[in-house]
Short mmCIF file of C-alpha atoms in Angstrom, two decimals:
data_model
loop_
_atom_site.label_atom_id
_atom_site.label_comp_id
_atom_site.label_asym_id
_atom_site.label_seq_id
_atom_site.Cartn_x
_atom_site.Cartn_y
_atom_site.Cartn_z
CA UNK Y 23 -14.67 -25.33 20.08
CA UNK Y 24 -13.21 -23.55 23.08
CA UNK Y 25 -13.98 -24.04 26.74
CA UNK Y 26 -17.57 -22.95 27.43
CA UNK Y 27 -17.69 -19.91 29.70
CA UNK Y 28 -20.36 -20.51 32.36
CA UNK Y 29 -23.02 -17.81 32.21
CA UNK Y 30 -22.00 -16.39 28.83
CA UNK Y 31 -24.51 -16.56 25.99
CA UNK Y 32 -23.42 -13.77 23.64
CA UNK Y 33 -25.42 -11.37 21.55
CA UNK Y 34 -23.46 -10.79 18.34
CA UNK Y 35 -24.24 -13.75 16.08
CA UNK Y 36 -26.11 -12.17 13.20
CA UNK Y 37 -23.04 -10.29 11.93
CA UNK Y 38 -20.78 -13.30 11.78
CA UNK Y 39 -21.11 -14.15 8.09
CA UNK Y 40 -19.53 -10.98 6.76
CA UNK Y 41 -16.78 -10.62 9.35
CA UNK Y 42 -13.39 -12.37 9.44
CA UNK Y 43 -12.83 -14.71 12.39
CA UNK Y 44 -12.43 -13.03 15.78
CA UNK Y 45 -13.64 -9.60 14.61
CA UNK Y 46 -16.58 -7.55 15.86
CA UNK Y 47 -18.50 -4.83 14.12
CA UNK Y 48 -18.14 -1.16 15.03
CA UNK Y 49 -19.92 1.89 13.68
CA UNK Y 50 -17.20 4.19 15.02
CA UNK Y 51 -13.85 4.71 13.37
CA UNK Y 52 -11.33 3.94 16.11
CA UNK Y 53 -7.72 5.04 15.79
CA UNK Y 54 -4.60 2.98 16.33
CA UNK Y 55 -1.15 4.46 16.05
CA UNK Y 56 2.12 4.16 17.91
CA UNK Y 57 3.10 7.79 18.44
CA UNK Y 58 2.08 11.41 17.88
CA UNK Y 59 0.17 12.35 14.74
CA UNK Y 60 2.65 14.04 12.36
CA UNK Y 61 1.71 17.45 11.00
CA UNK Y 62 2.37 17.56 7.24
CA UNK Y 63 1.69 20.75 5.28
CA UNK Y 64 0.37 20.12 1.76
CA UNK Y 65 3.03 22.44 0.28
CA UNK Y 66 5.75 20.24 1.79
CA UNK Y 67 4.04 16.93 1.14
CA UNK Y 68 5.74 14.55 -1.22
CA UNK Y 69 5.22 10.92 -2.14
CA UNK Y 70 7.84 8.83 -3.88
CA UNK Y 71 8.32 5.35 -5.26
CA UNK Y 72 11.87 4.02 -5.44
CA UNK Y 73 12.53 1.09 -7.73
CA UNK Y 74 15.13 -1.60 -7.01
CA UNK Y 75 17.35 0.12 -9.62
CA UNK Y 76 17.43 3.21 -7.42
CA UNK Y 77 15.27 5.22 -9.83
CA UNK Y 78 12.88 7.48 -7.94
CA UNK Y 79 9.55 8.90 -9.08
CA UNK Y 80 8.13 11.76 -7.00
CA UNK Y 81 4.70 13.33 -6.67
CA UNK Y 82 3.88 16.66 -5.06
CA UNK Y 83 0.39 17.10 -3.61
CA UNK Y 84 -0.60 18.84 -6.87
CA UNK Y 85 0.84 15.99 -8.93
CA UNK Y 86 -1.16 13.46 -6.91
CA UNK Y 87 -4.38 15.44 -7.29
CA UNK Y 88 -3.83 15.50 -11.06
CA UNK Y 89 -3.80 11.69 -11.23
CA UNK Y 90 -6.98 9.78 -12.11
CA UNK Y 91 -8.92 9.45 -8.87
CA UNK Y 92 -11.19 6.62 -7.86
CA UNK Y 93 -14.03 6.42 -5.38
CA UNK Y 94 -14.28 3.04 -3.71
CA UNK Y 95 -16.16 1.34 -0.89
CA UNK Y 96 -14.29 -1.20 1.23
CA UNK Y 97 -14.44 -3.06 4.55
CA UNK Y 98 -11.74 -2.37 7.16
CA UNK Y 99 -10.42 -4.96 9.59
CA UNK Y 100 -8.14 -3.90 12.44
CA UNK Y 101 -5.98 -6.42 14.29
CA UNK Y 102 -7.38 -4.96 17.54
CA UNK Y 103 -10.57 -6.82 16.48
CA UNK Y 104 -12.91 -4.14 15.22
CA UNK Y 105 -14.21 -4.23 11.68
CA UNK Y 106 -16.01 -1.40 9.93
CA UNK Y 107 -17.99 -2.24 6.83
CA UNK Y 108 -18.68 -0.27 3.64
CA UNK Y 109 -16.38 2.70 4.26
CA UNK Y 110 -16.22 5.22 1.41
CA UNK Y 111 -12.90 6.55 0.20
CA UNK Y 112 -11.32 8.56 -2.57
CA UNK Y 113 -7.77 8.17 -3.82
CA UNK Y 114 -5.37 7.13 -6.54
CA UNK Y 115 -4.82 3.45 -7.20
CA UNK Y 116 -1.38 1.93 -6.82
CA UNK Y 117 -1.89 0.50 -10.33
CA UNK Y 118 -1.79 4.08 -11.62
CA UNK Y 119 1.13 5.12 -9.41
CA UNK Y 120 3.19 2.06 -10.33
CA UNK Y 121 2.33 2.15 -14.03
CA UNK Y 122 5.49 3.96 -15.17
CA UNK Y 123 7.89 2.41 -12.67
CA UNK Y 124 10.36 -0.02 -14.18
CA UNK Y 125 10.42 -2.77 -11.60
CA UNK Y 126 10.11 -6.50 -11.26
CA UNK Y 127 10.55 -6.47 -7.47
CA UNK Y 128 8.39 -8.72 -5.30
CA UNK Y 129 8.31 -6.65 -2.12
CA UNK Y 130 7.28 -3.14 -1.11
CA UNK Y 131 8.57 -1.37 2.00
CA UNK Y 132 6.35 1.52 2.96
CA UNK Y 133 7.51 4.57 4.98
CA UNK Y 134 5.45 7.30 6.59
CA UNK Y 135 5.87 10.80 7.90
CA UNK Y 136 6.57 10.27 11.61
CA UNK Y 137 8.75 7.21 10.98
CA UNK Y 138 6.20 4.40 10.74
CA UNK Y 139 7.01 1.56 8.35
CA UNK Y 140 5.29 -1.57 7.05
CA UNK Y 141 5.81 -4.15 4.31
CA UNK Y 142 3.50 -5.64 1.69
CA UNK Y 143 4.14 -7.95 -1.29
CA UNK Y 144 3.95 -5.94 -4.53
CA UNK Y 145 1.22 -8.21 -5.91
CA UNK Y 146 -1.02 -7.08 -3.03
CA UNK Y 147 -0.72 -3.49 -4.26
CA UNK Y 148 -1.84 -4.29 -7.83
CA UNK Y 149 -5.09 -5.13 -9.64
CA UNK Y 150 -7.30 -2.60 -7.85
CA UNK Y 151 -6.44 -3.78 -4.34
CA UNK Y 152 -4.59 -0.72 -3.00
CA UNK Y 153 -4.73 3.07 -3.08
CA UNK Y 154 -3.11 6.22 -1.79
CA UNK Y 155 -6.27 7.66 -0.23
CA UNK Y 156 -6.93 11.29 0.66
CA UNK Y 157 -10.71 11.42 0.97
CA UNK Y 158 -12.90 9.67 3.53
CA UNK Y 159 -16.68 9.80 3.74
CA UNK Y 160 -16.86 12.80 1.39
CA UNK Y 161 -14.30 14.87 3.31
CA UNK Y 162 -10.55 15.39 3.29
CA UNK Y 163 -8.92 12.60 5.29
CA UNK Y 164 -8.43 13.76 8.90
CA UNK Y 165 -4.88 13.73 10.33
CA UNK Y 166 -5.65 11.15 13.04
CA UNK Y 167 -6.85 8.76 10.33
CA UNK Y 168 -3.73 9.30 8.25
CA UNK Y 169 -4.33 12.57 6.41
CA UNK Y 170 -3.30 14.21 4.22
CA UNK Y 171 -2.87 10.80 2.57
CA UNK Y 172 -2.55 7.19 3.64
CA UNK Y 173 -2.00 3.88 1.97
CA UNK Y 174 -5.10 1.71 1.89
CA UNK Y 175 -4.74 -2.05 1.40
CA UNK Y 176 -8.08 -3.11 2.83
CA UNK Y 177 -7.79 -6.85 2.20
CA UNK Y 178 -5.03 -6.97 4.84
CA UNK Y 179 -5.24 -5.94 8.51
CA UNK Y 180 -5.33 -2.17 8.78
CA UNK Y 181 -1.80 -1.72 10.16
CA UNK Y 182 -0.62 -2.47 6.59
CA UNK Y 183 -2.53 0.62 5.41
CA UNK Y 184 0.17 3.05 6.52
CA UNK Y 185 -1.11 6.42 7.67
CA UNK Y 186 0.73 9.59 6.56
CA UNK Y 187 2.35 7.62 3.75
CA UNK Y 188 5.49 9.16 2.32
CA UNK Y 189 7.15 6.61 0.11
CA UNK Y 190 7.39 3.06 -1.17
CA UNK Y 191 10.69 1.30 -1.79
CA UNK Y 192 10.56 -1.71 -4.08
CA UNK Y 193 12.99 -4.52 -3.41
CA UNK Y 194 13.65 -8.19 -4.01
CA UNK Y 195 14.18 -8.57 -0.27
CA UNK Y 196 11.24 -8.60 2.15
CA UNK Y 197 11.98 -6.29 5.08
CA UNK Y 198 9.56 -6.42 8.04
CA UNK Y 199 8.23 -3.05 9.19
CA UNK Y 200 7.32 -1.52 12.54
CA UNK Y 201 4.57 -3.82 13.84
CA UNK Y 202 5.94 -6.79 11.89
CA UNK Y 203 9.12 -6.63 13.97
CA UNK Y 204 7.09 -6.08 17.17
CA UNK Y 205 5.19 -9.36 17.14
CA UNK Y 206 2.60 -8.95 14.41
CA UNK Y 207 2.27 -11.26 11.42
CA UNK Y 208 4.39 -10.51 8.37
CA UNK Y 209 1.46 -10.76 5.91
CA UNK Y 210 -1.68 -10.06 7.96
CA UNK Y 211 -4.64 -11.68 6.16
CA UNK Y 212 -7.73 -11.13 8.36
CA UNK Y 213 -9.64 -14.03 6.77
CA UNK Y 214 -6.87 -16.40 7.83
CA UNK Y 215 -6.60 -14.55 11.16
CA UNK Y 216 -2.88 -13.83 10.71
CA UNK Y 217 -2.58 -11.51 13.69
CA UNK Y 218 0.63 -12.43 15.44
CA UNK Y 219 3.83 -14.35 14.93
CA UNK Y 220 2.99 -18.02 15.19
CA UNK C 11 2.11 -17.02 21.92
CA UNK C 12 -0.72 -18.04 19.65
CA UNK C 13 -2.27 -20.77 21.77
CA UNK C 14 -5.26 -20.29 24.00
CA UNK C 15 -5.08 -21.41 27.59
CA UNK C 16 -7.58 -21.61 30.36
CA UNK C 17 -7.24 -19.11 33.19
CA UNK C 18 -9.34 -19.13 36.34
CA UNK C 19 -10.89 -16.06 37.93
CA UNK C 20 -9.50 -16.07 41.48
CA UNK C 21 -10.42 -12.58 42.62
CA UNK C 22 -12.75 -9.71 41.76
CA UNK C 23 -12.26 -6.12 42.91
CA UNK C 24 -14.64 -3.29 42.12
CA UNK C 25 -12.64 -0.26 40.95
CA UNK C 26 -15.50 2.14 40.20
CA UNK C 27 -19.25 1.90 39.61
CA UNK C 28 -18.55 0.66 36.06
CA UNK C 29 -15.15 -1.01 36.23
CA UNK C 30 -13.72 -4.03 37.98
CA UNK C 31 -10.45 -5.86 38.18
CA UNK C 32 -10.34 -9.60 37.60
CA UNK C 33 -7.41 -11.50 39.06
CA UNK C 34 -6.65 -14.49 36.84
CA UNK C 35 -4.56 -17.50 37.66
CA UNK C 36 -2.91 -18.83 34.52
CA UNK C 37 -1.14 -22.18 34.52
CA UNK C 38 2.48 -21.86 33.42
CA UNK C 39 2.27 -18.09 32.88
CA UNK C 40 5.83 -17.07 32.10
CA UNK C 41 5.34 -13.38 32.82
CA UNK C 42 4.72 -10.34 30.64
CA UNK C 43 6.14 -6.90 30.01
CA UNK C 44 4.48 -3.88 31.58
CA UNK C 45 2.12 -2.36 29.00
CA UNK C 46 1.19 -5.58 27.20
CA UNK C 47 -2.34 -6.92 26.76
CA UNK C 48 -4.11 -10.25 26.49
CA UNK C 49 -6.96 -11.48 24.35
CA UNK C 50 -9.89 -12.87 26.32
CA UNK C 51 -12.25 -15.31 24.58
CA UNK C 52 -15.70 -16.17 25.86
CA UNK C 53 -17.58 -19.19 24.50
CA UNK C 54 -21.37 -19.69 24.67
CA UNK C 55 -22.94 -23.18 24.99
CA UNK C 56 -23.65 -23.30 21.23
CA UNK C 57 -20.02 -22.56 20.34
CA UNK C 58 -20.44 -18.86 19.61
CA UNK C 59 -17.35 -16.99 20.72
CA UNK C 60 -16.49 -13.34 21.35
CA UNK C 61 -12.93 -12.10 21.81
CA UNK C 62 -11.63 -8.74 23.04
CA UNK C 63 -8.24 -7.36 24.04
CA UNK C 64 -7.63 -6.10 27.58
CA UNK C 65 -4.55 -4.44 29.04
CA UNK C 66 -2.76 -6.17 31.88
CA UNK C 67 -2.74 -4.10 35.09
CA UNK C 68 -0.42 -6.25 37.22
CA UNK C 69 3.36 -5.95 37.56
CA UNK C 70 5.42 -7.96 35.13
CA UNK C 71 6.66 -10.31 37.86
CA UNK C 72 3.32 -10.88 39.59
CA UNK C 73 2.00 -14.45 40.01
CA UNK C 74 -1.54 -13.56 39.09
CA UNK C 75 -2.64 -11.62 36.10
CA UNK C 76 -4.90 -8.62 36.75
CA UNK C 77 -7.04 -7.15 34.00
CA UNK C 78 -9.28 -4.15 34.65
CA UNK C 79 -12.39 -3.97 32.51
CA UNK C 80 -14.62 -0.94 32.04
CA UNK C 81 -18.18 -1.65 31.05
CA UNK C 82 -19.04 -0.38 27.56
CA UNK C 83 -22.68 0.25 26.64
CA UNK C 84 -23.96 -2.78 24.71
CA UNK C 85 -20.58 -4.50 25.06
CA UNK C 86 -21.27 -8.23 25.23
CA UNK C 87 -17.81 -9.09 26.58
CA UNK C 88 -17.32 -6.17 28.96
CA UNK C 89 -20.86 -6.59 30.33
CA UNK C 90 -20.18 -10.22 31.12
CA UNK C 91 -16.77 -9.51 32.66
CA UNK C 92 -18.07 -6.65 34.83
CA UNK C 93 -21.43 -8.18 35.78
CA UNK C 94 -21.73 -11.86 34.92
CA UNK C 95 -18.45 -13.40 35.91
CA UNK C 96 -17.83 -15.04 39.31
CA UNK C 97 -14.80 -16.43 41.10
CA UNK C 98 -13.86 -19.89 39.92
CA UNK C 99 -15.06 -19.31 36.35
CA UNK C 100 -12.67 -20.53 33.63
CA UNK C 101 -11.82 -17.98 30.94
CA UNK C 102 -9.66 -18.51 27.88
CA UNK C 103 -6.79 -16.11 27.35
CA UNK C 104 -4.02 -15.68 24.82
CA UNK C 105 -0.89 -13.61 25.24
CA UNK C 106 0.91 -11.63 26.40
CA UNK C 107 0.63 -9.49 23.27
CA UNK C 108 2.15 -6.24 22.05
CA UNK C 109 5.82 -5.39 21.74
CA UNK C 110 5.82 -1.60 21.42
CA UNK C 111 3.82 0.03 24.21
CA UNK C 112 5.97 -1.59 26.88
CA UNK C 113 8.30 -0.38 29.60
CA UNK C 114 11.16 -2.30 31.15
CA UNK C 115 12.93 -1.45 34.43
CA UNK C 116 16.17 -1.80 32.43
CA UNK C 117 15.42 1.42 30.54
CA UNK C 118 17.89 4.01 31.91
CA UNK C 119 15.86 7.18 31.18
CA UNK C 120 13.11 8.78 33.31
CA UNK C 121 9.52 7.85 32.45
CA UNK C 122 6.49 10.09 32.05
CA UNK C 123 3.11 8.34 32.03
CA UNK C 124 -0.04 10.18 30.94
CA UNK C 125 -3.38 8.41 31.39
CA UNK C 126 -6.84 9.43 30.22
CA UNK C 127 -9.69 7.57 31.97
CA UNK C 128 -9.39 3.79 31.65
CA UNK C 129 -6.13 4.35 29.77
CA UNK C 130 -4.59 4.10 33.25
CA UNK C 131 -4.64 0.27 33.09
CA UNK C 132 -1.43 -0.52 31.11
CA UNK C 133 0.29 2.42 32.82
CA UNK C 134 -0.61 0.92 36.21
CA UNK C 135 1.32 -2.19 35.18
CA UNK C 136 4.32 0.10 34.64
CA UNK C 137 3.82 1.80 38.04
CA UNK C 138 3.63 -1.59 39.76
CA UNK C 139 6.63 -2.96 37.87
CA UNK C 140 8.62 0.16 38.73
CA UNK C 141 7.92 -0.26 42.42
CA UNK C 142 8.47 -4.01 42.44
CA UNK C 143 11.75 -3.62 40.63
CA UNK C 144 12.89 -0.84 42.97
CA UNK C 145 13.93 1.03 39.83
CA UNK C 146 15.90 4.12 40.71
CA UNK C 147 14.76 6.21 37.75
CA UNK C 148 12.09 8.81 38.21
CA UNK C 149 8.61 7.76 37.07
CA UNK C 150 5.84 10.31 36.98
CA UNK C 151 2.16 9.68 36.29
CA UNK C 152 -0.32 12.33 35.18
CA UNK C 153 -3.82 10.88 35.39
CA UNK C 154 -6.70 12.74 33.73
CA UNK C 155 -10.11 11.55 34.89
CA UNK C 156 -13.69 12.81 34.80
CA UNK C 157 -14.32 13.00 38.53
CA UNK C 158 -13.02 11.56 41.82
CA UNK C 159 -15.41 8.59 41.65
CA UNK C 160 -13.91 7.45 38.33
CA UNK C 161 -10.33 7.02 39.61
CA UNK C 162 -9.03 3.45 39.33
CA UNK C 163 -6.58 2.15 41.99
CA UNK C 164 -7.02 5.32 44.05
CA UNK C 165 -5.82 4.09 47.45
CA UNK C 166 -2.96 2.11 45.99
CA UNK C 167 -1.74 5.06 43.91
CA UNK C 168 -1.86 7.28 46.98
CA UNK C 169 0.06 4.75 49.03
CA UNK C 170 2.66 4.17 46.33
CA UNK C 171 3.13 7.89 45.63
CA UNK C 172 3.81 8.61 49.30
CA UNK C 173 6.03 5.59 50.01
CA UNK C 174 8.11 5.53 46.83
CA UNK C 175 10.56 8.41 46.48
CA UNK C 176 10.99 7.99 42.73
CA UNK C 177 7.29 7.82 41.90
CA UNK C 178 4.99 10.82 41.73
CA UNK C 179 1.33 10.99 40.78
CA UNK C 180 -0.65 14.04 39.65
CA UNK C 181 -4.31 14.33 38.73
CA UNK C 182 -6.33 16.43 36.35
CA UNK C 183 -10.13 16.31 36.87
CA UNK C 184 -12.10 17.16 33.75
CA UNK C 185 -15.72 17.33 35.02
CA UNK C 186 -15.82 17.43 38.82
CA UNK C 187 -13.13 18.03 41.45
CA UNK C 188 -12.67 16.65 44.98
CA UNK C 189 -13.57 18.96 47.86
CA UNK C 190 -10.86 21.56 48.37
CA UNK C 191 -9.10 20.85 45.05
CA UNK C 192 -7.13 23.98 44.07
CA UNK C 193 -8.05 24.19 40.39
CA UNK C 194 -11.42 24.08 38.62
CA UNK C 195 -12.28 21.07 36.43
CA UNK C 196 -11.01 21.16 32.86
CA UNK C 197 -9.08 19.33 30.22
CA UNK C 198 -5.30 19.04 30.18
CA UNK C 199 -3.66 22.12 28.66
CA UNK C 200 -0.09 23.25 28.03
CA UNK C 201 0.49 25.02 31.39
CA UNK C 202 -0.79 21.99 33.33
CA UNK C 203 1.30 19.63 31.29
CA UNK C 204 4.37 21.74 31.97
CA UNK C 205 3.58 21.85 35.70
CA UNK C 206 2.84 18.15 36.13
CA UNK C 207 5.25 16.32 33.83
CA UNK C 208 8.97 15.65 33.52
CA UNK C 209 10.64 18.35 31.45
CA UNK C 210 11.68 17.57 27.88
CA UNK C 211 15.25 18.52 28.81
CA UNK C 212 15.46 15.35 30.94
CA UNK C 213 14.59 13.33 27.83
CA UNK C 214 12.02 11.01 29.40
CA UNK C 215 10.23 8.34 27.44
CA UNK C 216 6.53 9.27 27.47
CA UNK C 217 3.71 6.72 27.44
CA UNK C 218 0.28 8.14 26.65
CA UNK C 219 -2.86 6.00 26.84
CA UNK C 220 -6.52 6.95 26.68
CA UNK C 221 -9.35 7.74 24.27
CA UNK C 222 -8.31 8.94 20.81
CA UNK C 223 -9.03 12.64 21.33
CA UNK C 224 -7.14 12.66 24.61
CA UNK C 225 -4.11 10.92 23.15
CA UNK C 226 -4.07 13.26 20.14
CA UNK C 227 -4.18 16.31 22.40
CA UNK C 228 -1.56 15.12 24.88
CA UNK C 229 0.87 13.80 22.25
CA UNK C 230 0.65 17.11 20.38
CA UNK C 231 1.19 19.07 23.61
CA UNK C 232 4.23 16.94 24.44
CA UNK C 233 5.72 17.56 20.98
CA UNK C 234 5.04 21.29 21.36
CA UNK C 235 6.77 21.20 24.78
CA UNK C 236 9.92 19.93 23.10
CA UNK C 237 9.67 16.16 23.54
CA UNK C 238 11.12 14.28 20.59
CA UNK C 239 8.33 12.38 18.88
CA UNK C 240 10.46 9.24 18.82
CA UNK C 241 10.25 9.19 22.62
CA UNK C 242 6.46 9.40 22.76
CA UNK C 243 4.60 6.10 22.67
CA UNK C 244 0.84 6.08 22.41
CA UNK C 245 -1.97 3.63 22.80
CA UNK C 246 -5.53 4.60 22.04
CA UNK C 247 -8.55 2.98 23.56
CA UNK C 248 -11.19 2.50 20.94
CA UNK C 249 -14.63 1.22 21.88
CA UNK C 250 -14.12 -2.35 23.05
CA UNK C 251 -17.38 -4.13 23.62
#
């Protein structure tokens, strides 16, 4: 237990059970990004997955919309300490997108329109744990929240869920991304409170 | 970086009716970079804890650490820090944190700061570091605020802007203007941005901090004015209770 703060009694206890350590509940949907929001026209939008062999598979916006879509409800945990529970999304699972990719790579390096990057182990993208999402709360995903489409890996801190996602490069080498090289944890499990470099 | 340490509140300054600055003395504080933040953890007698992040307002070489806290409705941490805390109280902190929204006096290019409301806090650390370092490069601050009573660090900004040749400060008032102010209240728009900021042709690095809508608007205006998006760094203030 930490040092008791004289005069502080707190009010937030009842939510503790469902939140990872050090998080608090918000009903808003705050935004965290490092630079301007990129403007991406749907006609120009493209998403690609590059295997370690160099083979590339590409999807236009139409191609993505033709994939089997899933509706899913997940909790979001941001490293800036807010959590938002039971958010409703629509998107295509990474299981579906990776299904025809010939790869045995362990690591995924994710790039976005606007230059943002992040890294995730491939196993964290599989088995219904990750999506390319384009719908939020019954509407098209707004640009400030990553629209037209963002990665969503909700079991990790939200910076891993790259907004404005553009491509995934699979590799046998783990390459830290934008926040991972700027002091944030390489993996980012909220339940183990992996916020920063230790 | 990951360990908590015990700071002591050694000074309290009221900034506005809803915001105050806490000066913290931290044993063995090895300094921070302008723009970084700290986590503050409060612990109740039964062990319940609440942690929030606050931007550092003091210069990177200052002995004491200043954080400015704006009270958020129903915010259990901000309410305590703006109303309950007294001098001498121990508070746990961790940091400094954040490696992206930072400015160093070593950076050779001019610097444009754009603050919305309490988004001024990390930018104030840059203003104070600029002055302390006697940096020769031009630094310009555009501060958008609701009304004159909501301005943080007003006297200090005035003093610094008049005494430091390479620092200039401009205001935009969105709801109410001071007596005699030449323009009516309103949000930042393209003509104002062009009038009150360093031109894109000088290739400044821009730091924009404020509420989400403000940051979206300003960052988009800067891009439209010709600033390369790789030279625009943003930090958004979500609700922090």
